[in-house]
Each structure stands twice: as C-alpha cells, then as structure tokens.
CSV table of C-alpha atoms in Angstrom, one decimal:
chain,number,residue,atom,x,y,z
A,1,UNK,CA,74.2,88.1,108.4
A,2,UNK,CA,76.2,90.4,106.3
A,3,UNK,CA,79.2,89.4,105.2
A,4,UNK,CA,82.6,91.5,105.2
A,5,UNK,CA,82.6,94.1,102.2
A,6,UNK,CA,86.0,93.3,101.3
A,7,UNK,CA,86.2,89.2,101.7
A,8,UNK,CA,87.6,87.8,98.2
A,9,UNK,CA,86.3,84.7,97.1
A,10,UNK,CA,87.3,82.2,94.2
A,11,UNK,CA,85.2,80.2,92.3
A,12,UNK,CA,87.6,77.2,93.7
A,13,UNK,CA,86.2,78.0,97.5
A,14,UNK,CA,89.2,80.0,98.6
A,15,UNK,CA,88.1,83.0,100.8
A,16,UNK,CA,90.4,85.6,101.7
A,17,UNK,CA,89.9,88.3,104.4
A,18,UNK,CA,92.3,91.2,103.4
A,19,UNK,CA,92.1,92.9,106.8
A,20,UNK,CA,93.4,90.3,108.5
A,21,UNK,CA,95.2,88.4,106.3
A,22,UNK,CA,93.2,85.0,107.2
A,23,UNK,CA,92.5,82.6,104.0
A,24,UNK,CA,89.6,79.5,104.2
A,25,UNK,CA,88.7,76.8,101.9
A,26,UNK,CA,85.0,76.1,101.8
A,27,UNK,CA,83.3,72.9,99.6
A,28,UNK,CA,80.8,74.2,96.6
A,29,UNK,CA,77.8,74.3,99.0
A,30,UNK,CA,79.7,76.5,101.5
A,31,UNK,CA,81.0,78.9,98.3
A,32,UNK,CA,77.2,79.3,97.3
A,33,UNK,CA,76.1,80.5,100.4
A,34,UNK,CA,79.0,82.6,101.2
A,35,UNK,CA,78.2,84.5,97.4
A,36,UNK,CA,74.5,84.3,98.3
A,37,UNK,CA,75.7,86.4,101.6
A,38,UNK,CA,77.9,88.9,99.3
A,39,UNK,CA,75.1,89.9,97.2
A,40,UNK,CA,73.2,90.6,100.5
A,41,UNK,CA,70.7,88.0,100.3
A,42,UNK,CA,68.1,87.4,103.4
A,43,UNK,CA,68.1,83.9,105.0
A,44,UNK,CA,64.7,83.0,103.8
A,45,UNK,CA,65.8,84.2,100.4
A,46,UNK,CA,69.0,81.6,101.0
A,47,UNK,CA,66.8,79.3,102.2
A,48,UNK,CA,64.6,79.1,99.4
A,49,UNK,CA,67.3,79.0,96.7
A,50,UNK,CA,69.0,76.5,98.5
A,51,UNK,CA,65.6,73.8,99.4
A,52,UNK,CA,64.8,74.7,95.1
A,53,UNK,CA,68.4,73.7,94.3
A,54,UNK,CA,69.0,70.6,96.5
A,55,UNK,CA,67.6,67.5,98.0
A,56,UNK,CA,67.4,68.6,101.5
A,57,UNK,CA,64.6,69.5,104.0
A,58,UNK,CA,63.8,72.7,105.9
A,59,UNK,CA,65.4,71.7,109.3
A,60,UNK,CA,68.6,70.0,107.7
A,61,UNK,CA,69.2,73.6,106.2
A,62,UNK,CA,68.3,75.9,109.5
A,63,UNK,CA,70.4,73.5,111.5
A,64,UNK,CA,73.6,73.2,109.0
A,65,UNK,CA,73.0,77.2,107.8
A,66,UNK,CA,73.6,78.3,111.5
A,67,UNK,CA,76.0,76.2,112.2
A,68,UNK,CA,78.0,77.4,108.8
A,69,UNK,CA,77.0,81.2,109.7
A,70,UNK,CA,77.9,80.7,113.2
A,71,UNK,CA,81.2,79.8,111.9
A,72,UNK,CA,82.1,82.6,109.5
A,73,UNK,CA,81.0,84.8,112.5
A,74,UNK,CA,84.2,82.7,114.7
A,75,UNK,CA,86.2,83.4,111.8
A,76,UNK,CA,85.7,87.4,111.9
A,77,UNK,CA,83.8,87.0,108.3
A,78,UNK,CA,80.8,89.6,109.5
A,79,UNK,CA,80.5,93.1,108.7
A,80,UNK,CA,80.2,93.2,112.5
A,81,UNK,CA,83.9,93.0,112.9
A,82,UNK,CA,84.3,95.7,110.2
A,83,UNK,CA,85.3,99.2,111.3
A,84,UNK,CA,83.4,101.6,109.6
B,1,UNK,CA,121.2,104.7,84.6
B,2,UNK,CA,123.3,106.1,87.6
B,3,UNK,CA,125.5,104.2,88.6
B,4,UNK,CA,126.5,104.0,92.2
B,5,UNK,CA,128.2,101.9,95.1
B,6,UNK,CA,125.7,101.3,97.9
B,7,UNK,CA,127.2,99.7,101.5
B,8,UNK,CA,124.9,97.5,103.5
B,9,UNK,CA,125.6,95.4,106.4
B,10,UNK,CA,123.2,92.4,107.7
B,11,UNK,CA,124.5,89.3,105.3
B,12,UNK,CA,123.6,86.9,107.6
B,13,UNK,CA,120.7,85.3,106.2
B,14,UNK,CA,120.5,82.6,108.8
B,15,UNK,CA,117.4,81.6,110.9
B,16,UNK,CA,117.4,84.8,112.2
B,17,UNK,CA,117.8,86.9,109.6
B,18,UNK,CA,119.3,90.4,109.0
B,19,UNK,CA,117.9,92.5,106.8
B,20,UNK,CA,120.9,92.6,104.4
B,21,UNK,CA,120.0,90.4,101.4
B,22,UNK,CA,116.8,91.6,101.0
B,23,UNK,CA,117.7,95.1,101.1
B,24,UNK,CA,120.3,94.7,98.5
B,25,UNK,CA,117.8,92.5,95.8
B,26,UNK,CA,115.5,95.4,96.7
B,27,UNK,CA,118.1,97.9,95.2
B,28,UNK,CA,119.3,95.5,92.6
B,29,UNK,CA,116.2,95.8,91.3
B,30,UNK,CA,115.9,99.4,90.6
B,31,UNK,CA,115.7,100.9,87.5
B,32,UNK,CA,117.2,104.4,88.5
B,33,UNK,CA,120.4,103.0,89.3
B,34,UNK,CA,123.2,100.4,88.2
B,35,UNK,CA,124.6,99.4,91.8
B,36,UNK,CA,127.6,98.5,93.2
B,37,UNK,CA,126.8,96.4,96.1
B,38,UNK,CA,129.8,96.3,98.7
B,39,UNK,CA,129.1,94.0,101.9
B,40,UNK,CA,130.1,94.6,105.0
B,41,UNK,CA,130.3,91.7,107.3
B,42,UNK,CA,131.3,90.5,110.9
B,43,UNK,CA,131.5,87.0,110.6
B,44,UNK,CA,133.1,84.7,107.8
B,45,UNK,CA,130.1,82.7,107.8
B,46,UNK,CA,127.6,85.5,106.9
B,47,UNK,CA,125.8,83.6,103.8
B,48,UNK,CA,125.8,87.1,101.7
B,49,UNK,CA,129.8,87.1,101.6
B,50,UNK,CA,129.2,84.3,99.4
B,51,UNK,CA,126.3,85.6,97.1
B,52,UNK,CA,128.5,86.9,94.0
B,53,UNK,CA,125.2,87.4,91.8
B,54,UNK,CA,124.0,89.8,94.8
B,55,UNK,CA,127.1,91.1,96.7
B,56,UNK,CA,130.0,92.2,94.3
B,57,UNK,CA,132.5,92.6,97.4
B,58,UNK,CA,132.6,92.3,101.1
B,59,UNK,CA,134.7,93.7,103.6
B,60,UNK,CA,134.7,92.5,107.3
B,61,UNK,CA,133.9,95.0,109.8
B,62,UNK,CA,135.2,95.2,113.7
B,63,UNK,CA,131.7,94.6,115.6
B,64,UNK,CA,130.3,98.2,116.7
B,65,UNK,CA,131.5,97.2,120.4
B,66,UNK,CA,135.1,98.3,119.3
B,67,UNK,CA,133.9,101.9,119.1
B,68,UNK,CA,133.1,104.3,116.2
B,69,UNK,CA,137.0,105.4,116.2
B,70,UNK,CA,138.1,101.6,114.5
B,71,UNK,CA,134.9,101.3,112.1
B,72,UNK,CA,135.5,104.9,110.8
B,73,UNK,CA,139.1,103.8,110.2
B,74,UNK,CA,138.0,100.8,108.8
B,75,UNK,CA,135.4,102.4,106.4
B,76,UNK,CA,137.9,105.1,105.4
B,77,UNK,CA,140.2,102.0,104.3
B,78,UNK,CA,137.3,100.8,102.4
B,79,UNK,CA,135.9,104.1,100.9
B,80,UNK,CA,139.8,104.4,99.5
B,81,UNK,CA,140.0,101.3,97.7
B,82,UNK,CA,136.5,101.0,96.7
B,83,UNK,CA,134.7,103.9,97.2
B,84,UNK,CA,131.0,104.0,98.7
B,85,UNK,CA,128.2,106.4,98.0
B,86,UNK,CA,126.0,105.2,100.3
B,87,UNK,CA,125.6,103.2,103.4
B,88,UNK,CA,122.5,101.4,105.0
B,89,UNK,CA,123.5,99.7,108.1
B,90,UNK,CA,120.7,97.4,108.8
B,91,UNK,CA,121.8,96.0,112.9
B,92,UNK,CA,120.2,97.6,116.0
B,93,UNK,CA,123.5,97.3,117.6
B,94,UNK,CA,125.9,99.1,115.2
B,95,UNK,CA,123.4,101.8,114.6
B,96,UNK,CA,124.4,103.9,117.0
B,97,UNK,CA,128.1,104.2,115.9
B,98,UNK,CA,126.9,104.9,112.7
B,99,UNK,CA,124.3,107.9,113.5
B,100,UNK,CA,127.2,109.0,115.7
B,101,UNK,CA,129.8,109.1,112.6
B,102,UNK,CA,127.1,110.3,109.8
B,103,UNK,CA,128.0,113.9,109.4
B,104,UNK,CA,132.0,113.0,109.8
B,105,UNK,CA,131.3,110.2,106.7
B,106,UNK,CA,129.7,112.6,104.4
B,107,UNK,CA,132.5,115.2,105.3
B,108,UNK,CA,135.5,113.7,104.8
B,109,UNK,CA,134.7,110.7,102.9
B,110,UNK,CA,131.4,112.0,100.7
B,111,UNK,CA,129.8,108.8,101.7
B,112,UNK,CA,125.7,109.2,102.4
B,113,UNK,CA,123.5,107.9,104.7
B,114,UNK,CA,120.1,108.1,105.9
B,115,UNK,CA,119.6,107.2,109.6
B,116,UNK,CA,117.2,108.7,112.2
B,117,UNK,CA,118.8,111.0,114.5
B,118,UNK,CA,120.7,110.0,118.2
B,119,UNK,CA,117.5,111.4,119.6
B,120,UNK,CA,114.7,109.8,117.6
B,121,UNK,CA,116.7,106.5,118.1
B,122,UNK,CA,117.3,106.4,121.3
B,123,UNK,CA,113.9,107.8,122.5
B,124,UNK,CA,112.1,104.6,120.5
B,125,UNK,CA,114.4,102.4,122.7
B,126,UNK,CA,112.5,99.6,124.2
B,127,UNK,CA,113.8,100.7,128.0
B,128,UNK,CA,111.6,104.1,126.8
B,129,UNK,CA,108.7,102.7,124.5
B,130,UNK,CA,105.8,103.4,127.0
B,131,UNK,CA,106.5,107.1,127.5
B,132,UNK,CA,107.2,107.2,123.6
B,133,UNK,CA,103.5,105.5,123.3
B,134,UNK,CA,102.5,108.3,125.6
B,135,UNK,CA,104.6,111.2,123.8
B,136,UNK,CA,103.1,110.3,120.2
B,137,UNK,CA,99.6,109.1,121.0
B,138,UNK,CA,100.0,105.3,120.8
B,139,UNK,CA,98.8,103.1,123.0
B,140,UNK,CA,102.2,100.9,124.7
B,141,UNK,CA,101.8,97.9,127.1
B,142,UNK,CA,102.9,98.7,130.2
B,143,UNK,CA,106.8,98.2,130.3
B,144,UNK,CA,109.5,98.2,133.0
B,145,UNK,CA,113.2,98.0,132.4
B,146,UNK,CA,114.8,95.8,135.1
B,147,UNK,CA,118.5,95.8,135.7
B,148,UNK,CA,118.4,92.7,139.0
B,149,UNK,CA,116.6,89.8,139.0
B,150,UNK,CA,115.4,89.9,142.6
B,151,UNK,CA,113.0,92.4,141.3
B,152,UNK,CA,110.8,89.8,139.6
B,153,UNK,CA,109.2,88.7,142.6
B,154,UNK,CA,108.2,92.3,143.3
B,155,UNK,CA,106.4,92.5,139.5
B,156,UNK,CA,103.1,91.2,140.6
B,157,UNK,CA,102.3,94.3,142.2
B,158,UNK,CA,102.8,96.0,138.7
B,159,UNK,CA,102.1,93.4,136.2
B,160,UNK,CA,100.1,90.4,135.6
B,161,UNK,CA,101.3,86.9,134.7
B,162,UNK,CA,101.7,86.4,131.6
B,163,UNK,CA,104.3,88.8,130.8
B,164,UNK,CA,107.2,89.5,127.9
B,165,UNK,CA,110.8,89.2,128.8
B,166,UNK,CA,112.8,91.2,126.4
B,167,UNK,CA,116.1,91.7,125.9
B,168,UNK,CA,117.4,95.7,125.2
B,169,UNK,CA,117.9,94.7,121.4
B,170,UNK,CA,117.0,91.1,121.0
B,171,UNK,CA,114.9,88.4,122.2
B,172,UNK,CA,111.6,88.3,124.1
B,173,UNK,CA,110.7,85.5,126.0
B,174,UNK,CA,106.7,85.3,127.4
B,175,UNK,CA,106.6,84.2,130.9
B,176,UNK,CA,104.1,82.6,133.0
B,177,UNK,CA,105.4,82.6,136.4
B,178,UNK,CA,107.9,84.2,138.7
B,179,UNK,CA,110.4,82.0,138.1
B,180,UNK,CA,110.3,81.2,134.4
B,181,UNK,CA,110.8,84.9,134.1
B,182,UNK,CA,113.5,84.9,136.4
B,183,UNK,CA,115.3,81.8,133.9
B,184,UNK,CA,114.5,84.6,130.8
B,185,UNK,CA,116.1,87.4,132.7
B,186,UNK,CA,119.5,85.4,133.6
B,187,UNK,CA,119.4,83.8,129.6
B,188,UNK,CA,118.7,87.0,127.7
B,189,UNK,CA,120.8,89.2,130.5
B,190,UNK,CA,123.8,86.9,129.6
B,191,UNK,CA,123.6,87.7,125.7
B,192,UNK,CA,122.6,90.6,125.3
B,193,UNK,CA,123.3,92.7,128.9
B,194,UNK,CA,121.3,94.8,130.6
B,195,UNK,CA,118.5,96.0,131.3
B,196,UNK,CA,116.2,93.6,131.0
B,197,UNK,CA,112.4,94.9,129.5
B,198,UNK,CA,109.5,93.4,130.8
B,199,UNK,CA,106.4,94.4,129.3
B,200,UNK,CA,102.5,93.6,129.8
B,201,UNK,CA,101.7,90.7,127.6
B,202,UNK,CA,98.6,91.3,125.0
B,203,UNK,CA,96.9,88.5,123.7
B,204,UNK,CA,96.1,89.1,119.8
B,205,UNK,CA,97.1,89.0,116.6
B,206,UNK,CA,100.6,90.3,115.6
B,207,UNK,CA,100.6,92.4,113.0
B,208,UNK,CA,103.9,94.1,111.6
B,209,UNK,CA,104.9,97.4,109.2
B,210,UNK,CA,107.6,98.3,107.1
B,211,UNK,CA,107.8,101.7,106.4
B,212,UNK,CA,109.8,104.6,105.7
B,213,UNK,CA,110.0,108.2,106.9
B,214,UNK,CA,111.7,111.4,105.0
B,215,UNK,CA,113.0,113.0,108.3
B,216,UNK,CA,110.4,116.0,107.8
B,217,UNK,CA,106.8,114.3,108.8
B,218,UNK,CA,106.0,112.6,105.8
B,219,UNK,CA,105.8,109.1,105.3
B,220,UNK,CA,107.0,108.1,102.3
B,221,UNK,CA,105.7,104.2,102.3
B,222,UNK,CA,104.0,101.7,104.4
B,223,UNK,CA,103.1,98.3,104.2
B,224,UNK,CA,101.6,96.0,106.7
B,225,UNK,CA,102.0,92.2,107.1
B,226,UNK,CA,100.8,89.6,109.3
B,227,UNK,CA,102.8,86.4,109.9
B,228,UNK,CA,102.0,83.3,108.4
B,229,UNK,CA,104.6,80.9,109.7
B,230,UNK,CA,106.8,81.9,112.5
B,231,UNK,CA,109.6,80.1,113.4
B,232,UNK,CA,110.7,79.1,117.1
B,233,UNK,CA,112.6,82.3,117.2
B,234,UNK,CA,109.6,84.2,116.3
B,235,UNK,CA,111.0,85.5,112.9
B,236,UNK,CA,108.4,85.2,110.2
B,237,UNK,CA,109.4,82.4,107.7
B,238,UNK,CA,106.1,83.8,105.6
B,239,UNK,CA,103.7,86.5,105.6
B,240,UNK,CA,100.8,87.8,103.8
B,241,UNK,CA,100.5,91.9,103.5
B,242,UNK,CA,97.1,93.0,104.7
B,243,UNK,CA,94.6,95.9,104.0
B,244,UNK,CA,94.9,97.7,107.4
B,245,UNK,CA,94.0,101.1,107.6
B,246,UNK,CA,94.6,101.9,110.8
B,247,UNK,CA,97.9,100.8,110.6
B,248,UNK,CA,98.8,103.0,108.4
B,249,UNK,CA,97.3,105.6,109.7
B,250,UNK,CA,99.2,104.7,113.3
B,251,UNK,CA,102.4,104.5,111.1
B,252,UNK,CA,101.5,108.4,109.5
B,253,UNK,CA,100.7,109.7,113.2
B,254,UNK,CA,104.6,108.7,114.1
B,255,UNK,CA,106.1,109.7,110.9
B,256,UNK,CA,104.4,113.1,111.3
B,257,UNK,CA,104.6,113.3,115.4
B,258,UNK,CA,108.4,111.8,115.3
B,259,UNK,CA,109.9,113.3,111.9
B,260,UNK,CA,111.5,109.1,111.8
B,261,UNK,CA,114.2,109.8,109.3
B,262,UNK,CA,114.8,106.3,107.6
B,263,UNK,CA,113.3,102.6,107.5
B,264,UNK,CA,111.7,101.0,110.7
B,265,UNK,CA,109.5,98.2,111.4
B,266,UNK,CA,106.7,98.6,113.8
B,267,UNK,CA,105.4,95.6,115.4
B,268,UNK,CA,102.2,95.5,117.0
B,269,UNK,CA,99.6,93.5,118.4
B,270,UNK,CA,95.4,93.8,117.3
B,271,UNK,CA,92.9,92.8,120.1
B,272,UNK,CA,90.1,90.7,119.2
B,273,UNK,CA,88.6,94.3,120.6
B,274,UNK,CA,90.3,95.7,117.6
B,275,UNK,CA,92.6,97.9,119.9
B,276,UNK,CA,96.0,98.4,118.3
B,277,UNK,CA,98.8,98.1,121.0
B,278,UNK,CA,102.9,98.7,119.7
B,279,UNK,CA,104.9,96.5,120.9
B,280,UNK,CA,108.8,97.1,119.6
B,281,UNK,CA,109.8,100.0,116.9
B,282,UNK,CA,112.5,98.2,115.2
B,283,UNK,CA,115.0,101.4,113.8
B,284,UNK,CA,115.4,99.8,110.3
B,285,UNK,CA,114.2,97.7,107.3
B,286,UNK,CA,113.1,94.4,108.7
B,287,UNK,CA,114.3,91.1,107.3
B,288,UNK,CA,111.0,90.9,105.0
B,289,UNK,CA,111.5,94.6,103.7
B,290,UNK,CA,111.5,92.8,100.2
B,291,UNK,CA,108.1,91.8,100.8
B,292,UNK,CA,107.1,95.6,100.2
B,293,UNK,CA,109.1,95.6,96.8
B,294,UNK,CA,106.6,93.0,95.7
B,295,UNK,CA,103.3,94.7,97.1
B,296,UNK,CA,104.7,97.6,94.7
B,297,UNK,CA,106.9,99.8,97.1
B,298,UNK,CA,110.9,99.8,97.0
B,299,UNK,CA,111.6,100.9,100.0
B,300,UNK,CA,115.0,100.8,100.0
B,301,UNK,CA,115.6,102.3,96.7
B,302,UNK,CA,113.7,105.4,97.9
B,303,UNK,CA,116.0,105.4,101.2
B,304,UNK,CA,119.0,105.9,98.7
B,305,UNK,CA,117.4,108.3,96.6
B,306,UNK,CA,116.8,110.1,99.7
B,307,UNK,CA,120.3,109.7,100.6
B,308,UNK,CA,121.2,110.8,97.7
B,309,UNK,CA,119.8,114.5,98.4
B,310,UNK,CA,116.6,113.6,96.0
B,311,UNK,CA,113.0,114.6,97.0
B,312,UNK,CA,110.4,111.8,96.7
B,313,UNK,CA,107.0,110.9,96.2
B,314,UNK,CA,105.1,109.0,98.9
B,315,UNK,CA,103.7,105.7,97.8
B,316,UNK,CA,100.1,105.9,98.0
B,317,UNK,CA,99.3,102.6,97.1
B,318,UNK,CA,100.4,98.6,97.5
B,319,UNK,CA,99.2,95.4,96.9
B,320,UNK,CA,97.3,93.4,99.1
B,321,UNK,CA,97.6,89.9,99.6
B,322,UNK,CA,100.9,88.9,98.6
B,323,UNK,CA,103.2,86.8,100.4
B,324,UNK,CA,106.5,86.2,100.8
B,325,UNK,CA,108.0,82.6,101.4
B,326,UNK,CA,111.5,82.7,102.9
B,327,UNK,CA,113.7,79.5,102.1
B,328,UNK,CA,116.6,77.6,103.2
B,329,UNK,CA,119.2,77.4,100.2
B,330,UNK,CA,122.7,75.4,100.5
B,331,UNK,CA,125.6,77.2,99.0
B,332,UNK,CA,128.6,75.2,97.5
B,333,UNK,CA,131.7,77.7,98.9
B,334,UNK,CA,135.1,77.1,98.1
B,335,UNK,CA,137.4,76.9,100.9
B,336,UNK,CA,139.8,79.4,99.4
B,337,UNK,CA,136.6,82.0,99.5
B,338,UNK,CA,136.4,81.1,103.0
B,339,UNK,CA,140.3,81.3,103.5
B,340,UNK,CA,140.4,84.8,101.8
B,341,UNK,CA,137.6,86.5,104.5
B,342,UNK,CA,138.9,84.7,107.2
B,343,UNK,CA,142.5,85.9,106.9
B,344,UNK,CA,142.4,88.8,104.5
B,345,UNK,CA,139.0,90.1,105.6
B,346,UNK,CA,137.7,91.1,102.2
B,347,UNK,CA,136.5,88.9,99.6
C-alpha cells in the first residue's frame, strides 16, 4: 500500500490529510507503520522490521497489519484516492 | 499609513453570523492603512454596535426593503457627518440596492465600493445556478425554483428523494419525503418569500472557498475550507483550510469565465468519486473570511485597495491546515448604549 504523498504525521501519532482536511490519532505501533508506509516500504519489509522489533508472531501481524491498512484505505489515506 | 474610513454592514455576530466582524478585524489588521471603521446596522442588538475596540461608530440603516431612495438618503446623512471612503456591504439581501446606487455613491458622495455588477449577481442567483453551472463549465445539481407547493408532489418525476429545500437567500432544508418538503416549502416561503429552490441532493463532503475576483478575470485570492463543526443551522462553528487544487482551479475557471468583481464564497460538495458539484455562490465574504487572513491572504484589505482604484497582486500562496474556532463571548452593554441606537440610531 502506498500511502498519500502529502499525509503529515507527528511524532505524537497525529496524522493529517491536507486534501481533505481529515486529522487521526494513531498509538506508537500504528505511527511506525504509517512512517514505515511513507518511506515506501514493502509489507514483507514491514513485516520483518516489525516480528525483529516486537514480541509478536507472523499471523498476529498479517491479521492486525490488514486490518490497520484496511483502515487507512476507509480513511482515504492511499495514494489511490490521490489525483494525479 | 493612509488613513481612511471603511463602511461595512453585517454586525450581527449571532449564531448565524454576518460577515461583518470578521471583515473589519481583517482590515484592522492591515498595515497599509489606519482605518476608520463606521458600522452600519439594522438592529439595536447587532453585537458589533457594541464592539468599541473594533467598530469606532455605527449608524442604523432602513432594511434594503425600504428601497435604494431611503438608504441613499440615509448614507448621504452619514457620508456628511462622518464621511466614508469605502463601503463593503456584506448581506445578500441589501446587495442589490447597493450595486444599484454604486456609480451614484462615488458621484456625488466620492464614497467607493467594489461589488459585482447587477448582471454577474443576479445571474449566480440560486433560482439560475444550474444554467450558470452550464454557462461556466461547472457541474450544478439539478435545481428547480418552485413558487406553489402543490408542485411537490409532481417532483418525483424530476428529482429523487432526498432533496434540498432552499430558500432564494437563506436556509436549505434536506428533505426525505413529499411532505417534509412540503413543511420546508411553507417554513422557508414564510421568511424569506418566494420562490422556493429545490435542488438534487449530493451526498459528500462539503467543502467551501473564499475568494476574491478583480472584475477583469483574474482571481486575486482563494482559500478553501472544510467544516469541522457545524452548527444546527449549518454555519461552520470551526474549520480547517485544505490543499485542494481543484478547487482552486474551479474558483480560477469562474473568476476568468465570469470577470466576479468582488468577494464570494463558493460552496460545494466532493463525491467520494471525487466529482466536484457547486452548490450555492454566496456574492460576498463569508462569515469565516478571517480564516483566510490567517492562512496568509487579507482578503478584504485587497477588496479596499481595489476600491480604492489600486492594482493588485494575486496571492499565490496560503497556509494549509489552519483553523479557525468561532466563540460565544458575553458583552457587558450599558443601557444608555442601548438607549442611544435604539432612539438616536447612531452610537
């Protein structure tokens, strides 16, 4: 997934999307993911920073990383809702 | 710094708010000018009568249903006792007397303004918006001006439920059924006359400009906002500005197809398809005009500069992401202030 070009984030978890106008709070785990996405970052790349990083298993992280992706996709986060 | 004595009507920073007081901190905080802010008022109860640090004087006004005739004797009574350079009436309603009396204003009392002309207003008019869409390349719902309410139950071979009830200068009401736009019709018909506007409703986000044209095609500033908090009369109580290319570039097609001489607010609603569909053309600063001082573009100095016969540089730029917050505040007023605008009409 490739994330909006334009989406500020904050250290603190606050994302803003400037087209729209839409601001989101996301918990530390959420934030490194969502800069993870910014710097273009495949999911098995994600994947394996995140299983190095944390206590968690492969499954756990497909399951929850879909879920979370899924979501910024709801929340028009994607490039694919850019216009060129 | 020059100094001169700007007019500006819409002091009634109620619920539903006129443009007035944010107009006047927009000018008060120009460095080009030391202004002289002179209200004009209808009502004794207008909350910018009362604002000394922002509004030097008032004078009350006859509402612009007693005709152009009164008001221009009224102004001329004003203009000799405290004379005006410019004006910036900031009401739908009284615009029209005051495009009509523009040239007559700066002949015989030197007083400027800088309003669209009777043609470019009237041809935004809700009653005409869809053919306007049509006539400038911008994509209208569907709209119908009514003037009986037995033709509701004819609508659904036009229209589908829901659709916007809208008064010819205020209030819209969405309705989902034959008969709660029938109750709309007789509630908004009542206040504000006819004809009544109904108009396809489109689901989406709303998405607002504030922007300013020179009267030759250019546009001089634009900045788009998207309500945060909208009260139950649908005014925006906050709002964020947005980075929204294609609204500008929707507001620069109508600057340049229309030649829009002065401030107007375009409201518009975004499809989840990302289709951009206008909704009202509001023909003046809106209430949060002051939102675009803080994104970086006075709007309403540049519409007295303007006035004031000088050319101007478009802004090119503004800040994204800033909001405005309106707030309720309570004013202490002496009763003899009230006493002196209720009886003498000036305070």
């Amino acid at each position: 997934m490739k994330l909006k070009k334009n989406i500020a984030l904050s250290d603190t978890g606050f994302v803003f999307d400037p087209s729209n106008g839409n601001s989101f709070s996301t918990n530390p785990i959420g934030l490194e993911i969502i800069q993870l996405l910014k710097q273009n970052k495949t999911q098995s790349e994600i994947e394996t920073k995140i299983l190095s990083t944390y206590e968690v298993d492969k499954n756990t992280f497909e399951k929850d990383y879909y879920d979370f992706v899924n979501m910024l996709g709801k929340l028009k986060l994607n490039a694919a809702d850019e216009k060129d | 710094m020059k100094k001169i004595s700007v007019a500006v009507t819409g002091l009634n920073a109620i619920d539903s708010p006129g443009p007035g007081i944010s107009v006047i901190r927009a000018i008060r905080q120009s460095n080009l000018f030391d202004v002289r802010i002179i209200g004009l008022a209808y009502e004794s109860l207008e909350p910018g009568i009362y604002m000394h640090d922002l509004v030097d004087k008032t004078y009350q006004v006859p509402l612009p249903s007693a005709g152009m005739e009164v008001l221009l004797s009224r102004l001329s009574y004003i203009n000799s006792v405290d004379k005006i350079d410019v004006i910036i009436p900031n009401f739908d309603a009284e615009l029209f007397n005051y495009i009509k009396l523009a040239d007559i204003l700066k002949q015989q009392l030197q007083i400027s303004t800088f309003l669209p002309t009777l043609q470019q207003f009237e041809a935004r008019h809700k009653v005409n918006l869809y053919e306007y869409g049509e006539e400038h390349g911008i994509k209208v719902p569907k709209s119908k001006a009514i003037f009986n309410s037995q033709e509701i139950v004819r609508l659904h071979s036009e229209f589908t439920y829901p659709l916007v009830v809208k008064g010819k200068f205020y209030d819209a009401v969405i309705a989902y059924s034959a008969d709660q736009a029938t109750g709309a019709f007789n509630k908004i018909a009542a206040k504000w006359g006819l004809p009544i506007i109904i108009q396809q409703f489109v689901q989406g986000q709303e998405v607002n400009v504030t922007a300013l044209g020179d009267g030759k095609g250019n546009l001089i500033g634009a900045v788009p906002m998207r309500k945060q908090y909208i009260t139950d009369k649908g005014k925006a109580w906050s709002g964020i500005s947005i980075d929204d290319e294609e609204l500008i570039n929707i507001t620069r097609r109508l600057m340049a197809s229309s030649k829009w001489k002065g401030g107007l607010e375009l409201e518009i609603v975004k499809t989840d398809e990302e289709e951009y569909y206008l909704l009202e053309i509001n023909p003046r600063f809106p209430a949060w005009v002051y939102l675009a001082v803080g994104c970086g573009q006075n709007h309403p100095e540049a519409l007295v500069r303007m006035a004031l016969g000088e050319d101007i540089k478009p802004f090119n730029t503004y800040d994204v992401g800033k909001l405005f917050i309106r707030y309720a505040y309570d004013m202490i007023v002496d009763l003899k202030e009230f006493e002196k605008i209720s009886t003498l009409g000036e305070l």
